[in-house]
Short mmCIF file of C-alpha atoms in Angstrom, two decimals:
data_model
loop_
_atom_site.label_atom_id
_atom_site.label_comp_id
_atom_site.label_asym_id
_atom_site.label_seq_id
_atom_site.Cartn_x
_atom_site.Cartn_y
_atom_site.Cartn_z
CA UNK A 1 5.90 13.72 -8.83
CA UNK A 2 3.44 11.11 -8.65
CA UNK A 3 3.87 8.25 -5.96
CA UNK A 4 5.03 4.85 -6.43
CA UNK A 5 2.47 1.96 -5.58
CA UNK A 6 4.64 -0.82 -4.16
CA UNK A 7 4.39 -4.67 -4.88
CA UNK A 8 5.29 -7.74 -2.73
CA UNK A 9 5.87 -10.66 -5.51
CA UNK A 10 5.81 -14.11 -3.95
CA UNK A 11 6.80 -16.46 -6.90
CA UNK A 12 9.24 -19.10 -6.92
CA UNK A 13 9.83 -19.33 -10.60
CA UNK A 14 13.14 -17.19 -10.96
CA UNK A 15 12.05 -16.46 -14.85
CA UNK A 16 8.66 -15.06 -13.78
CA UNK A 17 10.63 -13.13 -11.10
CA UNK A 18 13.41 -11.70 -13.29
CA UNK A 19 10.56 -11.18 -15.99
CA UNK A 20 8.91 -8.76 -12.96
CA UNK A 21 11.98 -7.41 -11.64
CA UNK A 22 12.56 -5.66 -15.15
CA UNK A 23 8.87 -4.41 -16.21
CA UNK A 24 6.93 -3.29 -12.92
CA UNK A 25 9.54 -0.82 -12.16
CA UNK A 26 9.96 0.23 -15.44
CA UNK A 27 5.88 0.97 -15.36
CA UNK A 28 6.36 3.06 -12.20
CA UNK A 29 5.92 0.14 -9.07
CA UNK A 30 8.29 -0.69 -6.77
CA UNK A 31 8.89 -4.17 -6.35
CA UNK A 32 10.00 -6.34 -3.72
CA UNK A 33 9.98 -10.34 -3.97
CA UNK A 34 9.82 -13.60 -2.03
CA UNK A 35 10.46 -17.08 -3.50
CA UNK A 36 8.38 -19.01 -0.44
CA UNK A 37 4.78 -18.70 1.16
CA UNK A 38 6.14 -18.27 5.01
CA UNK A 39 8.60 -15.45 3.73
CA UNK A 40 5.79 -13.85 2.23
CA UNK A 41 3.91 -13.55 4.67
CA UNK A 42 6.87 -12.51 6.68
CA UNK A 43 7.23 -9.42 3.94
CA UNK A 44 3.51 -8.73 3.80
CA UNK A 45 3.82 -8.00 7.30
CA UNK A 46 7.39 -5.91 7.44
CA UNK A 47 6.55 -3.83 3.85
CA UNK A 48 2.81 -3.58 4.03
CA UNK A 49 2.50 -3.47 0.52
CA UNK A 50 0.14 -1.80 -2.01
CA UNK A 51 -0.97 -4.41 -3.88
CA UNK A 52 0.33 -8.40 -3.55
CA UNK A 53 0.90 -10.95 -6.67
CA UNK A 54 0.58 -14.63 -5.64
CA UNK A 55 1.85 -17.62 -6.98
CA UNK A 56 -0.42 -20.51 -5.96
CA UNK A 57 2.11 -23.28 -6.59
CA UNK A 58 4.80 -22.29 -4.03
CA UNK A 59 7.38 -24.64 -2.61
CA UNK A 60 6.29 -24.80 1.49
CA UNK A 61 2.83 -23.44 1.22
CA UNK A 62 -0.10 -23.73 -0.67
CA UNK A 63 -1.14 -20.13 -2.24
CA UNK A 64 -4.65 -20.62 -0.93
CA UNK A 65 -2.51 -20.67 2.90
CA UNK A 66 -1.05 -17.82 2.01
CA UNK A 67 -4.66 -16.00 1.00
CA UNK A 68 -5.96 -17.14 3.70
CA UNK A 69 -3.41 -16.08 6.16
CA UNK A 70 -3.35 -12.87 5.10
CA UNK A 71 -7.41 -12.09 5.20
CA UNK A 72 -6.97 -12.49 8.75
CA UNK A 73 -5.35 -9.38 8.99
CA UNK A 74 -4.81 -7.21 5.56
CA UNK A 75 -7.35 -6.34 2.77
CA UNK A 76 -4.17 -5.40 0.44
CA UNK A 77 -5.42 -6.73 -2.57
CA UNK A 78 -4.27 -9.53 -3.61
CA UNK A 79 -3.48 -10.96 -7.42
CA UNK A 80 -2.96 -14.45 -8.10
CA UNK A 81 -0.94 -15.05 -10.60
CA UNK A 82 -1.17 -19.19 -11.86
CA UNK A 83 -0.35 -22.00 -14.31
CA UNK A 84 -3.70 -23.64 -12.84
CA UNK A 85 -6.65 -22.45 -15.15
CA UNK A 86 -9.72 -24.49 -14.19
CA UNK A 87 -12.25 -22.85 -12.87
CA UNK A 88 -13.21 -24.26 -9.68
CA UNK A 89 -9.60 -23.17 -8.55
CA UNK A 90 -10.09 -19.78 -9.64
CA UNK A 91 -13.02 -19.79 -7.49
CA UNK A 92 -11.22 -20.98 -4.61
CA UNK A 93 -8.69 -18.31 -4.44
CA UNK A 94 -11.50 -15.66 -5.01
CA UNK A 95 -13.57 -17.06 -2.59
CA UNK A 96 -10.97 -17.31 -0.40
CA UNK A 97 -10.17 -13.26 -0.61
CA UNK A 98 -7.80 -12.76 -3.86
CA UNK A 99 -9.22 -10.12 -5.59
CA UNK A 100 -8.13 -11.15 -8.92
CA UNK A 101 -6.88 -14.26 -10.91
CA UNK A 102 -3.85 -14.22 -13.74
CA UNK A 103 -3.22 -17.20 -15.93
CA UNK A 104 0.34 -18.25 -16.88
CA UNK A 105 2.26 -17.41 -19.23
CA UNK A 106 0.64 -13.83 -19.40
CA UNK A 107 1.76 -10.36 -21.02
CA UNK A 108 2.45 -7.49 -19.18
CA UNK A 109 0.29 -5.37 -20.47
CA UNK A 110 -2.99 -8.27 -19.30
CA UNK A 111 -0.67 -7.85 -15.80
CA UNK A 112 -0.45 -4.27 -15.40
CA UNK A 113 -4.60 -3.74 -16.55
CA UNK A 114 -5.25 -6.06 -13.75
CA UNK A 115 -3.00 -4.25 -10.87
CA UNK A 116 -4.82 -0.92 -11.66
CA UNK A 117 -8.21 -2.00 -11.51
CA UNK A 118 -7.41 -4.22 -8.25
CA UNK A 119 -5.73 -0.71 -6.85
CA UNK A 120 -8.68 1.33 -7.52
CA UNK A 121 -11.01 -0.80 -6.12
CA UNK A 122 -8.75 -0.86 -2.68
CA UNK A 123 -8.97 2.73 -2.87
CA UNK A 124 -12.78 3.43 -3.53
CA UNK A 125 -13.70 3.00 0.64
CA UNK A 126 -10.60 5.90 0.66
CA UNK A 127 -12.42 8.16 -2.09
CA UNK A 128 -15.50 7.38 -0.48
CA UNK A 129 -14.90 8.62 2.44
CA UNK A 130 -12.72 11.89 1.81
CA UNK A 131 -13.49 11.96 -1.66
CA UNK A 132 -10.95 11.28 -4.41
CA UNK A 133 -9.39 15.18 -4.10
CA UNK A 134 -8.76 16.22 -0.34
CA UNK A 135 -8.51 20.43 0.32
CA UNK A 136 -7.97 22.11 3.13
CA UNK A 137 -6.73 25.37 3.47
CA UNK A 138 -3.36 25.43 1.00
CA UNK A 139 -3.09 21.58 0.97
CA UNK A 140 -4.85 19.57 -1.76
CA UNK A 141 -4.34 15.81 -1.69
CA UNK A 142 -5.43 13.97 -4.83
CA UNK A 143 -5.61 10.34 -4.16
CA UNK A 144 -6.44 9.33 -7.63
CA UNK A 145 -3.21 10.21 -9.11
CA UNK A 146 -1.25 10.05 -6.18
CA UNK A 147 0.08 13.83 -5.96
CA UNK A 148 0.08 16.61 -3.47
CA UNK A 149 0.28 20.41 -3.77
CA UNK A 150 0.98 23.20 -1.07
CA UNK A 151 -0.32 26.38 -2.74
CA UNK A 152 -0.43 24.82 -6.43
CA UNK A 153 2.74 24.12 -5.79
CA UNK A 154 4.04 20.29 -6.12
CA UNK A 155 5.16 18.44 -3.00
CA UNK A 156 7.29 15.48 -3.36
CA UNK A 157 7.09 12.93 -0.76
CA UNK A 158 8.25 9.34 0.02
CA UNK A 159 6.34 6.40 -0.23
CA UNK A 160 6.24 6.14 3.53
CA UNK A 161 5.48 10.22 4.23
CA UNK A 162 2.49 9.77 1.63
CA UNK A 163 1.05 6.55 3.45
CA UNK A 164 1.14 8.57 6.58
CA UNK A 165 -0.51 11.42 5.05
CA UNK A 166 -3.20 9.43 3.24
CA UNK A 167 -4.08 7.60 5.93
CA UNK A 168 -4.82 10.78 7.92
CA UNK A 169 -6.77 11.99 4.68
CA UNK A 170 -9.01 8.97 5.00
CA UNK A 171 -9.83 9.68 8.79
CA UNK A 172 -9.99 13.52 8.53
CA UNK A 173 -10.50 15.20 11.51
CA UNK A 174 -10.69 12.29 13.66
CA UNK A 175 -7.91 10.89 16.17
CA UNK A 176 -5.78 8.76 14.75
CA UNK A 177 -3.87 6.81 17.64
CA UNK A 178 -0.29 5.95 17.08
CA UNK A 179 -0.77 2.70 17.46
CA UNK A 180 -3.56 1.91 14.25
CA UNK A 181 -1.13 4.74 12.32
CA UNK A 182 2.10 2.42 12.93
CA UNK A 183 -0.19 -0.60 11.73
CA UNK A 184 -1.63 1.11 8.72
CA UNK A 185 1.62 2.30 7.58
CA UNK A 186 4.10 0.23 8.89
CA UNK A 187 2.62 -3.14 9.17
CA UNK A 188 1.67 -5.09 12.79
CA UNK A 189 4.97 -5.88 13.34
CA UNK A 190 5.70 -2.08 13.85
CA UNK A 191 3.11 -0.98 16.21
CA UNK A 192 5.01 -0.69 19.28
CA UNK A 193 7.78 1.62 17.16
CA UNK A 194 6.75 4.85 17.97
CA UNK A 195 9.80 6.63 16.94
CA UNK A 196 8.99 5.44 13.20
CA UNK A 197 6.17 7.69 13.39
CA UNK A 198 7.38 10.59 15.31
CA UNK A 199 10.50 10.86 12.43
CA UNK A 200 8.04 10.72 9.48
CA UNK A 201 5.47 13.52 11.24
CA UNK A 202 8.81 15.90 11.45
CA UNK A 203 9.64 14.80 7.83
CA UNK A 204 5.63 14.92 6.70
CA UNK A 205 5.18 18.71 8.37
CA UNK A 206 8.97 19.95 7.23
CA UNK A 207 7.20 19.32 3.91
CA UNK A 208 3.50 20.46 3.94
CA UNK A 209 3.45 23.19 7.19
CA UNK A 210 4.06 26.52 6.74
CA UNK A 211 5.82 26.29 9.91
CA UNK A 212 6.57 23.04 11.66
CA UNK A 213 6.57 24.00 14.82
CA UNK A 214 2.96 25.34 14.71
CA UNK A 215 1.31 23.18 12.51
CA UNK A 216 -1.75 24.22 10.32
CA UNK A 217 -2.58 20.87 9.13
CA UNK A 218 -0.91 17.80 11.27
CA UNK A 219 -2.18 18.14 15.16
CA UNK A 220 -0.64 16.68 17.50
CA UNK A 221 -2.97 14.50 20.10
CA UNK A 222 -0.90 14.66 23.40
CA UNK A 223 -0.43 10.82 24.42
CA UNK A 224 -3.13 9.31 22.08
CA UNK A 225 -2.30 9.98 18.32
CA UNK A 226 -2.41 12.44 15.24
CA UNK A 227 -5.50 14.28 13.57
CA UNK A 228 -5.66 15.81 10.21
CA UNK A 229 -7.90 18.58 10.30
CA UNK A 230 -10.60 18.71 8.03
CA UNK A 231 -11.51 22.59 7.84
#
């Protein structure tokens, strides 16, 4: 089954919102919202999204606030989606780190072409570096189309388990402390959870490992972290 990208929606017009609500999931996203700039960056933080759409006109903060407050810690790539079409303010937003610019009113279809090509170029430092189809031994990761096989056959994992896992992919046979997996997955406001991590590695091997207890693929780090190995 492929994997769900998720999307944090801060928007504060409850048509644009309800107009979301019904067609991202129905094209395979999962979708969680905000109507204010301080609760989305509150969400940003706490969901660690795939991919963020931005309303510039928001009710407490200015979107360009919101861009800006979130390049100081996340490159999630960032949408904006806006009623304000001159150019210098597309500019703005893009200069400021938004990867991409929507005009109001827009279709879906404009929408959804936009959120791909923003998610692929997040990913490209990802296929870069571990290429877009990891193998090792029986496991075989493809990133593109978000699926995983153990010995051909499909593996079904949560959004969370497959974060953890391609994370790991993307720093393949290196040490991964717990502390930059809890942020990479979870968000900074998680990096002091450990046992979030230590339930999804039990859940992640249960899954991919041959046997859990011995693991093939997932090592253990004593006291420092996780390492995918690479051969």
């Amino acid at each position: 089954m492929t994997q769900e990208a998720s999307v944090l929606l801060i928007e504060d017009e409850p048509e644009i919102r309800r107009f979301l609500r019904t067609s991202l999931p129905a094209h395979g996203f999962r979708l969680y919202e905000c109507s204010a700039g301080k609760e989305g960056l509150i969400e940003a933080k706490a969901r660690n999204p795939d991919l963020i759409l931005l309303d510039l006109g928001l009710p407490d903060l200015e979107g360009s606030e919101v861009i800006r407050e979130l390049r100081t810690w996340t490159s999630t790539p960032i949408v904006v989606l806006s009623a304000r079409d001159q150019e210098e303010v597309k500019v703005a937003a893009l200069d400021l780190g938004a990867d991409d610019y929507v005009t109001k009113p827009f279709g879906i279809n404009e929408l959804l072409a936009r959120i791909r090509t923003a998610l692929r170029h997040a990913a490209r430092p990802e296929l870069e570096a571990a290429s877009s189809v990891f193998i090792v031994g029986n496991l075989r990761v493809d990133l593109g189309r978000r699926q995983v096989h153990v010995s051909e056959l499909e593996i079904h994992l949560t959004p969370i388990e497959y974060k953890l896992l391609t994370t790991l992919v993307r720093y393949a046979g290196k040490v991964v402390t717990h502390r930059q997996l809890l942020k990479e997955v979870w968000g900074p406001l998680h990096v002091d959870e450990g046992h979030y991590l230590r339930v999804y590695m039990r859940q992640l091997r249960n899954k991919i490992e041959a046997n859990p207890a011995q693991p093939r693929h997932l090592v253990t780090e004593l006291g420092v972290g996780y390492r995918l190995r690479a051969e």
